[in-house]
mmCIF file of C-alpha atoms in Angstrom:
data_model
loop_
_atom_site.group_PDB
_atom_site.id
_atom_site.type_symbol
_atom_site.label_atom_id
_atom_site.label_comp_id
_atom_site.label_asym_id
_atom_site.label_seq_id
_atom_site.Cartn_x
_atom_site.Cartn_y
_atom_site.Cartn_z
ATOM 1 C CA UNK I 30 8.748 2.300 -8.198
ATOM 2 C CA UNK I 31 7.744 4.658 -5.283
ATOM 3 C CA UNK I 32 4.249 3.453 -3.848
ATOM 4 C CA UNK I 33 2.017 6.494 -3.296
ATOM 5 C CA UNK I 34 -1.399 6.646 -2.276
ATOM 6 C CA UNK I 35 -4.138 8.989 -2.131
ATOM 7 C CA UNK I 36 -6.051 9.523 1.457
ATOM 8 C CA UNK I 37 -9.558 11.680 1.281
ATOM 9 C CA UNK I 38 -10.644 12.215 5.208
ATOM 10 C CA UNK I 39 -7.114 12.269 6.346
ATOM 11 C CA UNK I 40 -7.526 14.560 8.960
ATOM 12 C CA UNK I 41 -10.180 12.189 10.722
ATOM 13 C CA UNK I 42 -9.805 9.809 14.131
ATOM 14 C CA UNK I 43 -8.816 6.900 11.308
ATOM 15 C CA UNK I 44 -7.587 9.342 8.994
ATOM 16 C CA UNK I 45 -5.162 10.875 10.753
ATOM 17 C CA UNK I 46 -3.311 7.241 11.792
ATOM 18 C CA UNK I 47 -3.771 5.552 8.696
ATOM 19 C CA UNK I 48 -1.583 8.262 6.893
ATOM 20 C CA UNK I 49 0.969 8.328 9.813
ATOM 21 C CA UNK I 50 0.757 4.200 9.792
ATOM 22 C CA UNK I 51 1.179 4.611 5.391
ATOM 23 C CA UNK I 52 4.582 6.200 5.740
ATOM 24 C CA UNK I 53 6.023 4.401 8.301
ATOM 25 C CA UNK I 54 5.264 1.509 5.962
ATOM 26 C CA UNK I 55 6.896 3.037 3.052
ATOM 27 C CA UNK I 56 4.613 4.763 1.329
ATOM 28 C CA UNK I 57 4.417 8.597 0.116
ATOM 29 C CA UNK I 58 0.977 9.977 0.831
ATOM 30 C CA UNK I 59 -1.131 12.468 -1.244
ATOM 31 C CA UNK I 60 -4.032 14.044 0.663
ATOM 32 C CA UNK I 61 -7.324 15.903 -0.004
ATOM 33 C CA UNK I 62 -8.350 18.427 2.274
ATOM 34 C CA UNK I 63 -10.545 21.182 2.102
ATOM 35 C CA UNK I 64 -7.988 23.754 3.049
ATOM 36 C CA UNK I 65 -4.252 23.261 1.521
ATOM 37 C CA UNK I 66 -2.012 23.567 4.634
ATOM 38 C CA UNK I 67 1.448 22.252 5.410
ATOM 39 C CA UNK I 68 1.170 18.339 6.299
ATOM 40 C CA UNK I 69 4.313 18.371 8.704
ATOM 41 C CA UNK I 70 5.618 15.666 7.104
ATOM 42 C CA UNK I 71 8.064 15.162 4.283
ATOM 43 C CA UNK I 72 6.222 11.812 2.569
ATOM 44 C CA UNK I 73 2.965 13.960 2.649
ATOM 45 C CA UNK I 74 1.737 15.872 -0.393
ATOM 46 C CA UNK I 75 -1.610 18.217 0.416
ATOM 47 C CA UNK I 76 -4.321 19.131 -2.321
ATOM 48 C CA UNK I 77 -7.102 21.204 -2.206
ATOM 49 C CA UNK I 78 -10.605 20.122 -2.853
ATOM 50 C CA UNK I 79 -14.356 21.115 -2.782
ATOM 51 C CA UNK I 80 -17.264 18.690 -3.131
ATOM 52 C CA UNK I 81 -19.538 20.449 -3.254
ATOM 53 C CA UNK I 82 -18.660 22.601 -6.165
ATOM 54 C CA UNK I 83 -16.713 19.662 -7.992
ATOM 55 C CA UNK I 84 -13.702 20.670 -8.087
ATOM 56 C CA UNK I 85 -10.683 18.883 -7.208
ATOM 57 C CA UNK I 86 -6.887 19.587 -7.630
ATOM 58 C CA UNK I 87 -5.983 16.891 -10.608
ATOM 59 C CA UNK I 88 -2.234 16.798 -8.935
ATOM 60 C CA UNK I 89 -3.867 14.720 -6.491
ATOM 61 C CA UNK I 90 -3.689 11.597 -8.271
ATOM 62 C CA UNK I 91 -0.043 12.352 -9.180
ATOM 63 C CA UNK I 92 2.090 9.013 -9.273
ATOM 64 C CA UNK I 93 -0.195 7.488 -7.125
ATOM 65 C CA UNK I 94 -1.439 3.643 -7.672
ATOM 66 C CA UNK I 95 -4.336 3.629 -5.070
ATOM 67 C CA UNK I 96 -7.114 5.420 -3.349
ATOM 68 C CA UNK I 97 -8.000 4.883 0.378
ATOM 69 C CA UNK I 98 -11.223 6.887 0.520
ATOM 70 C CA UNK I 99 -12.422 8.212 3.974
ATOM 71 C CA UNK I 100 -13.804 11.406 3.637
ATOM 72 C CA UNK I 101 -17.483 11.668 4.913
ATOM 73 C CA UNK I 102 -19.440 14.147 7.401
ATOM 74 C CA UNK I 103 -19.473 13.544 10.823
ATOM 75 C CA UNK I 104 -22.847 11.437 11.581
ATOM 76 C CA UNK I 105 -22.770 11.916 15.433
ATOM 77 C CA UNK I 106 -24.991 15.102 15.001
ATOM 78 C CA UNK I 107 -28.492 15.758 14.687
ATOM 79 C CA UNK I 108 -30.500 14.278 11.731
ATOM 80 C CA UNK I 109 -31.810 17.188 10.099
ATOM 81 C CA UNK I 110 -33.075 16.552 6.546
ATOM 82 C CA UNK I 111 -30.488 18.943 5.343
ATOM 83 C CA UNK I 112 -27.869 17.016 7.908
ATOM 84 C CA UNK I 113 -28.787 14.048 6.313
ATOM 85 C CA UNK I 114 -28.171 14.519 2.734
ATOM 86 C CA UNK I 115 -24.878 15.789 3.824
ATOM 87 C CA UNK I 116 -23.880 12.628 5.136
ATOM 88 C CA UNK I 117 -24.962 10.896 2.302
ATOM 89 C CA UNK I 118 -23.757 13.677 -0.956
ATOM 90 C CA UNK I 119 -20.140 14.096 1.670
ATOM 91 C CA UNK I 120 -19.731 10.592 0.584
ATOM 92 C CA UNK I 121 -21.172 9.790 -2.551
ATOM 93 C CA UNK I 122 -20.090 12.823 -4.058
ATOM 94 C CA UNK I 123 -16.470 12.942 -3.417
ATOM 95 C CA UNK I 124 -15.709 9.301 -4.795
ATOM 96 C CA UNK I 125 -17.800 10.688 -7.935
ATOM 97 C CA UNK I 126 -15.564 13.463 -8.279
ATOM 98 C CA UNK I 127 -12.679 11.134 -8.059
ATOM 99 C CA UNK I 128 -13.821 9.036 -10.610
ATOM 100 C CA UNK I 129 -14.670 11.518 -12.896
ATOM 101 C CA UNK I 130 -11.253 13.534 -12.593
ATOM 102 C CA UNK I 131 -9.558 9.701 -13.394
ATOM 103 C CA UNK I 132 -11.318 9.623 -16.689
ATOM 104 C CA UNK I 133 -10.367 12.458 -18.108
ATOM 105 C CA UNK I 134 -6.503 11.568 -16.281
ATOM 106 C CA UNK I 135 -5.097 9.510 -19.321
ATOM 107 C CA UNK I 136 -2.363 7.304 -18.274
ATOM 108 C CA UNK I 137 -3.399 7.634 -14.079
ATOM 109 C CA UNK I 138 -1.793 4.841 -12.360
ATOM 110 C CA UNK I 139 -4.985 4.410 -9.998
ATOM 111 C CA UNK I 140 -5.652 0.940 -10.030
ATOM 112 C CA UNK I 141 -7.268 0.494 -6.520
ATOM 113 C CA UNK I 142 -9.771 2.232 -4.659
ATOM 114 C CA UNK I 143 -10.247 1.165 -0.571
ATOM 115 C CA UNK I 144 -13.524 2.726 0.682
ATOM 116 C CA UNK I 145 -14.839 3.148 4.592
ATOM 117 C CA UNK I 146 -18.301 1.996 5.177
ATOM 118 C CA UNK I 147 -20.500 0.969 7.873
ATOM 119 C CA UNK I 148 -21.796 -1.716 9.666
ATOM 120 C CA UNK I 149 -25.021 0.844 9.950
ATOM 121 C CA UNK I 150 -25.684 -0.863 6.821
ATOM 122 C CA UNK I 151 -27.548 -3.721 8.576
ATOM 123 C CA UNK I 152 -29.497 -1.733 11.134
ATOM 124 C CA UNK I 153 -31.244 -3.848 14.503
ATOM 125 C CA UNK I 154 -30.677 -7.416 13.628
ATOM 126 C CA UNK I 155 -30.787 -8.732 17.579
ATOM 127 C CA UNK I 156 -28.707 -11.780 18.630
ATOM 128 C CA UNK I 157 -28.257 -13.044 14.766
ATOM 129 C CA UNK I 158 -24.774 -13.357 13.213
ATOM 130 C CA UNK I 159 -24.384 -10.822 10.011
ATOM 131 C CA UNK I 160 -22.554 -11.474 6.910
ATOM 132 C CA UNK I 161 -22.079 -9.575 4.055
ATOM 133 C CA UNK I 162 -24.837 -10.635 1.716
ATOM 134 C CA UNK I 163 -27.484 -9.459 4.103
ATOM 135 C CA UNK I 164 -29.830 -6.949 2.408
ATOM 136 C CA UNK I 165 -29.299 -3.108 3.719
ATOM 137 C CA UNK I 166 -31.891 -2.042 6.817
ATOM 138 C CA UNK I 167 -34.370 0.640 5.061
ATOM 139 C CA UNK I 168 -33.491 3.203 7.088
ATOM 140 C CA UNK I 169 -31.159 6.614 7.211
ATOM 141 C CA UNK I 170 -28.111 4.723 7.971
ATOM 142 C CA UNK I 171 -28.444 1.709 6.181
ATOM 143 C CA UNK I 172 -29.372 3.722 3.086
ATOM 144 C CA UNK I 173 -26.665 5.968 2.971
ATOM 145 C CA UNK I 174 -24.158 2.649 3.237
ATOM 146 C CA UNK I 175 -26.010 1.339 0.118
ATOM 147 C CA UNK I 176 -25.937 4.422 -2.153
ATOM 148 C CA UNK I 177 -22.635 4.939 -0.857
ATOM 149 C CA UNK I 178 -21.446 1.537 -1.445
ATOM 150 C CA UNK I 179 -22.798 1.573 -5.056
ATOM 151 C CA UNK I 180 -20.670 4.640 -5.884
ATOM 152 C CA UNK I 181 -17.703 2.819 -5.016
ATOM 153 C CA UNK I 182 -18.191 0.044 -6.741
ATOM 154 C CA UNK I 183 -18.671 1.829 -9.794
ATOM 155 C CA UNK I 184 -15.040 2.282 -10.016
ATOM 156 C CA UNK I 185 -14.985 -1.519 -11.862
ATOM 157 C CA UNK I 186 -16.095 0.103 -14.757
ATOM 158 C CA UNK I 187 -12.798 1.774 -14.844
ATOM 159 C CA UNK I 188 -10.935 -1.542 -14.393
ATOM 160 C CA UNK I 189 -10.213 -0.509 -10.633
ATOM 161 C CA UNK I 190 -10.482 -3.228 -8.290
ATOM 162 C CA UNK I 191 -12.762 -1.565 -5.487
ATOM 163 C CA UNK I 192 -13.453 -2.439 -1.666
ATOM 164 C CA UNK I 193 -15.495 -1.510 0.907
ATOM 165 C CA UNK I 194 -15.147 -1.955 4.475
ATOM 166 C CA UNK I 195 -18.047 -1.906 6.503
ATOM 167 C CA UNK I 196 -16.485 -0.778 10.108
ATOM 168 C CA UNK I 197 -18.225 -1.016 13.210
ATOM 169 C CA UNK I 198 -17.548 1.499 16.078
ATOM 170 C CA UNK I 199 -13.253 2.634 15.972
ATOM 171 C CA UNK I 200 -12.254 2.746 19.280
ATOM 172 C CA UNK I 201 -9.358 4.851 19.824
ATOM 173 C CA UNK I 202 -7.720 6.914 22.842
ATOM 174 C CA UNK I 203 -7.453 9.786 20.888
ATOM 175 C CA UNK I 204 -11.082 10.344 19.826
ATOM 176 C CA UNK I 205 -14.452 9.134 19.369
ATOM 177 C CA UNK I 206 -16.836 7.268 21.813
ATOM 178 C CA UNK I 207 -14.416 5.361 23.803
ATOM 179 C CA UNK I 208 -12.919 9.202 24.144
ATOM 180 C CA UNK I 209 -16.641 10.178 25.293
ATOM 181 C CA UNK I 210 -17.623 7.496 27.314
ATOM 182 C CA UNK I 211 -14.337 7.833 29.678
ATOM 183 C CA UNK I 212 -15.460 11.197 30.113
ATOM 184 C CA UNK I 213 -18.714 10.564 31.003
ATOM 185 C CA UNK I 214 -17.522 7.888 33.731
ATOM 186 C CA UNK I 215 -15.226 10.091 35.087
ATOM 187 C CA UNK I 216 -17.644 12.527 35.867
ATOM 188 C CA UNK I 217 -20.285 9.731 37.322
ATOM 189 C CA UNK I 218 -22.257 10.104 34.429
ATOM 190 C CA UNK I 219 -22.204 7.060 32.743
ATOM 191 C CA UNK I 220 -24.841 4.795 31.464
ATOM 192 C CA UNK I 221 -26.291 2.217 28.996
ATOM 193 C CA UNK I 222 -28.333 2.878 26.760
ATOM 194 C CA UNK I 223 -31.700 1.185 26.157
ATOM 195 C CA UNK I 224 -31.169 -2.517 27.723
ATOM 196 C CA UNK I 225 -27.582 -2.509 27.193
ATOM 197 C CA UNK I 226 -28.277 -6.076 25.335
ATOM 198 C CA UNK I 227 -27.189 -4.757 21.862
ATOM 199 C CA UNK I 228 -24.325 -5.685 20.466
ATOM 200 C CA UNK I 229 -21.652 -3.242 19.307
ATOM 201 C CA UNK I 230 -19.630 -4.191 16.659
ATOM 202 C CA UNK I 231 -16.628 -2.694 17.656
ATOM 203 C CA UNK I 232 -12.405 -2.325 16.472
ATOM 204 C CA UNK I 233 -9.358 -1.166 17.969
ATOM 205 C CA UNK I 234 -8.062 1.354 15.687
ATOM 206 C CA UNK I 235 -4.753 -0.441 14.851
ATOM 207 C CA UNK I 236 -6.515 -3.086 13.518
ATOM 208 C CA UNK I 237 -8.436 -0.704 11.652
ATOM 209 C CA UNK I 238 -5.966 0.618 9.989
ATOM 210 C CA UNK I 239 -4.075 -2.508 9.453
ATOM 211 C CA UNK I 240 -7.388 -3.785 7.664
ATOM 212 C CA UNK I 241 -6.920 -0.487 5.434
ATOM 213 C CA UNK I 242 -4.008 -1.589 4.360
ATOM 214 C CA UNK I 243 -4.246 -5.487 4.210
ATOM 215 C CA UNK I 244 -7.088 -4.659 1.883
ATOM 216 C CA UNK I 245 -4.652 -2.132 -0.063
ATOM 217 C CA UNK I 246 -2.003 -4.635 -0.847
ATOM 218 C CA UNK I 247 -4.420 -7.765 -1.145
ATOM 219 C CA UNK I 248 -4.828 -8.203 -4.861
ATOM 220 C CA UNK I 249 -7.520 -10.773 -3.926
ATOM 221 C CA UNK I 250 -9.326 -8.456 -1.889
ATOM 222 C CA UNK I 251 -12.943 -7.238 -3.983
ATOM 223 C CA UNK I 252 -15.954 -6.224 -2.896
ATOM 224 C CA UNK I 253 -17.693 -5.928 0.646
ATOM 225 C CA UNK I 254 -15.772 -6.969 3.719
ATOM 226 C CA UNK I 255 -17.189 -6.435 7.180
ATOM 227 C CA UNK I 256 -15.007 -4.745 9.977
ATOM 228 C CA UNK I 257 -15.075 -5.149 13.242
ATOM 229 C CA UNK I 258 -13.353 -7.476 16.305
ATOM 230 C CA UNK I 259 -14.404 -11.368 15.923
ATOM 231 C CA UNK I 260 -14.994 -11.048 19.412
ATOM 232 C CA UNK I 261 -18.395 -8.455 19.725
ATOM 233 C CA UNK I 262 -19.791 -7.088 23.066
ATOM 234 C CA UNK I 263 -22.719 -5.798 24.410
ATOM 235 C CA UNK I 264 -22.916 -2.465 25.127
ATOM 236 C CA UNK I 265 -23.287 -2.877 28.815
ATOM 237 C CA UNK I 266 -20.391 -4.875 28.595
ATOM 238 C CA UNK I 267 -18.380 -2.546 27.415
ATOM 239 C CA UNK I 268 -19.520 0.484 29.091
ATOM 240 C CA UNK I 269 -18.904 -1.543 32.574
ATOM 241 C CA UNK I 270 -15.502 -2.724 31.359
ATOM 242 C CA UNK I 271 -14.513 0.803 30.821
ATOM 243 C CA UNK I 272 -16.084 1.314 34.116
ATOM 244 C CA UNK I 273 -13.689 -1.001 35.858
ATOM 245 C CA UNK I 274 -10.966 -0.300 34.211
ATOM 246 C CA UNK I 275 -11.428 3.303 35.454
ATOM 247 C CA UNK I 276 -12.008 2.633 38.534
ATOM 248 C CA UNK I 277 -15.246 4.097 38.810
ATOM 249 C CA UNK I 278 -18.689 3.166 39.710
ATOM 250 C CA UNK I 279 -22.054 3.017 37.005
ATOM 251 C CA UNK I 280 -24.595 4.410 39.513
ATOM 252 C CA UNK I 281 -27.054 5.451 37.145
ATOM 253 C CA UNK I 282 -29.600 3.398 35.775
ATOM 254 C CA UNK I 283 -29.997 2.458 31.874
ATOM 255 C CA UNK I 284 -31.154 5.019 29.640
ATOM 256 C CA UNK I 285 -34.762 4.257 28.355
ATOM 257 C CA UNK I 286 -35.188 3.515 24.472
ATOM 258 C CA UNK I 287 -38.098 6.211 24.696
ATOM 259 C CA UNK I 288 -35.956 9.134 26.294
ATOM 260 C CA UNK I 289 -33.212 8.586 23.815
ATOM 261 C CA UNK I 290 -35.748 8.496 20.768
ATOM 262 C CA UNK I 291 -37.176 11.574 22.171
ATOM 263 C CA UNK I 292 -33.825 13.304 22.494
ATOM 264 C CA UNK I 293 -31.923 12.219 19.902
ATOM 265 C CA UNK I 294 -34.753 11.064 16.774
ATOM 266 C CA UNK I 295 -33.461 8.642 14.293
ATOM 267 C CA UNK I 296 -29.784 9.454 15.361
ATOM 268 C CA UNK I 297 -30.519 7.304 18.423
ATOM 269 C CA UNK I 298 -30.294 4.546 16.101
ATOM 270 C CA UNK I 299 -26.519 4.639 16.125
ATOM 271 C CA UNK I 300 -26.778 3.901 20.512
ATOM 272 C CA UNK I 301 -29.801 1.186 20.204
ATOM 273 C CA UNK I 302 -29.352 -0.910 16.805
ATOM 274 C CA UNK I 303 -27.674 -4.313 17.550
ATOM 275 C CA UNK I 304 -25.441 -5.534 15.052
ATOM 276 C CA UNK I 305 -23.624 -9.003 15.716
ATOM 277 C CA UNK I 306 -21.210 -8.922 12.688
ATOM 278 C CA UNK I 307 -19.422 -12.259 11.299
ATOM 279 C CA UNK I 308 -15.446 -11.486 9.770
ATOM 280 C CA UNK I 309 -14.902 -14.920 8.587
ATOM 281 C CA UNK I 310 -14.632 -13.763 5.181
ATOM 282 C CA UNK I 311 -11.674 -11.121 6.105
ATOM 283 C CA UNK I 312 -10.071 -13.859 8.214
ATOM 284 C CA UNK I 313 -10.045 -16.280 5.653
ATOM 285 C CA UNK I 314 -8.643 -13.733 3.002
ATOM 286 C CA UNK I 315 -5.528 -13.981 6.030
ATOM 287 C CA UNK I 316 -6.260 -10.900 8.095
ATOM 288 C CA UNK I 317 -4.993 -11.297 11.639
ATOM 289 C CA UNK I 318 -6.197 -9.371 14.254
ATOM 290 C CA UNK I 319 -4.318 -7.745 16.821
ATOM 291 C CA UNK I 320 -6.966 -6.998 19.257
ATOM 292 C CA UNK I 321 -9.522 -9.839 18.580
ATOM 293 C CA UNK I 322 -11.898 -9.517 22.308
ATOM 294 C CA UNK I 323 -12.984 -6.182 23.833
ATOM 295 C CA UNK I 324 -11.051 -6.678 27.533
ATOM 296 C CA UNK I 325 -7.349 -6.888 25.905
ATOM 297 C CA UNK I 326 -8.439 -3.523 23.623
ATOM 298 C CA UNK I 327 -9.914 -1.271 26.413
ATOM 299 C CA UNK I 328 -7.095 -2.212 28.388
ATOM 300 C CA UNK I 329 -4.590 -1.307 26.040
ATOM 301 C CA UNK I 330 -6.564 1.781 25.453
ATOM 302 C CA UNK I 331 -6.613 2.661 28.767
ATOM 303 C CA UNK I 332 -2.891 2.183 29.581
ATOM 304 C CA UNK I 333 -1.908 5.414 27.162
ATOM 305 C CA UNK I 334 -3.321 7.195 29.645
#
């Protein structure tokens, strides 16, 4: 039997090599996208969608036997109250209009649903170690993870296994901060933010996506799963080490909580939280990481230069 999976957010940083990593595995891919345009690639069906109205192309879960479900609004802009229930309906939505288009879909094949997350879930928890069952931080992040979370998971009702993957920071060469923050050494403008002490739950993106998938063809995988390297860093570590690695000096001095509250609001949250997360529970399911500790990722990020 061909294995084909539907991929909502395909066109983002994980998106984007997640479907590319899908069919070199094997699979054929069905995408939604808000604009039906050619994919490029034979193994790659395209279907339009629009959340906001609710209304979805039912080919989409064509043959298929499992959802991988990405699709989300960018939260590295500014919080307006508007902004922010976009980031929250962008996600909670879309799975809803999934779910609803597989019950009236007699005889779907959609037995599997693999959602993204966030480890923005927990919010500041300092030095301590986080596992799963710690309670959601009541704030705009950790909110949005909860409600979103709780749409997923309503997927059981359907007899669909469901996961979610609470990532920490993707660091890839082809976008995101790792992207920004070479940029910003380059130019001499790098800095840490706050005291730098925070930890950043970080993951090379090939782990990422080999998570995605481990999770996909895990039977035993249910539920909540952190993700991130079982090797965190500190912010100023990491800035520094893509500092050296760069050749470049960090001349300016740290960036003052205050000054980024004032600039930024809550979104500043995302630069100053520290999150220390445990992935015992995904290494004893038998996930093996690739890039476990921050110095052999950066510098394999940094030699695709």
């Amino acid at each position: 039997m061909e294995k084909r999976v539907l991929v909502t957010g395909a066109s983002g940083l994980v998106g984007r090599a997640l479907v590319a990593a899908l069919v070199r595995r094997g699979y054929a891919v069905n995408v939604l996208s808000r604009q039906k345009q050619p994919s490029g690639l034979p193994d790659v069906r395209v279907y339009e969608w629009d959340i906001s109205a609710g209304e979805v192309d039912a080919r989409c879960v064509d043959g298929a036997q499992a959802i991988i479900h990405l699709a989300g609004e960018n939260i590295a802009q500014p919080w307006s109250n508007k902004r922010k229930r976009a980031i929250l309906e962008s996600r909670t939505h879309s799975i809803v209009l999934l779910y609803d288009l597989l019950k009236k879909q007699i005889g779907h094949e959609i037995r599997t649903v693999v959602s993204a997350s966030a480890s923005g879930y927990y919010g500041d928890m300092g030095d301590r170690w986080i596992s799963e069952d710690i309670a959601p931080a009541n704030d705009v992040l950790g909110q949005t993870c909860l409600e979103w979370e709780r749409a997923v998971s309503k997927g059981r009702h359907q007899g669909i296994r469901a996961v979610s993957l609470r990532s920490g920071v993707v660091l890839s060469y082809d976008g995101g901060i790792y992207r920004k923050l070479v940029g910003f050494v380059n130019a001499g403008l790098g800095a840490v933010p706050g005291t730098g002490k925070q930890w950043m739950p970080w993951i090379h993106i090939d782990d990422a996506v080999a998570m995605y998938i481990f999770a996909l063809e895990h039977p035993g995988i249910q539920g909540v799963y952190n993700m991130a390297a079982p090797e965190p860093a500190t912010f100023s570590a990491f800035i520094r080490l893509i500092a050296k690695q760069q050749g470049r000096p960090l001349w300016l001095p740290n960036i003052p909580r205050g000054i980024l509250k004032a600039v930024l609001g809550q979104m500043s949250e995302m630069l100053l939280s520290s999150a220390r997360l445990s992935v015992e529970k995904i290494r004893n399911a038998g996930f093996r990481f690739t890039y476990p500790e921050i110095g052999g990722a950066v510098k394999a990020l940094s030699g695709k230069r």
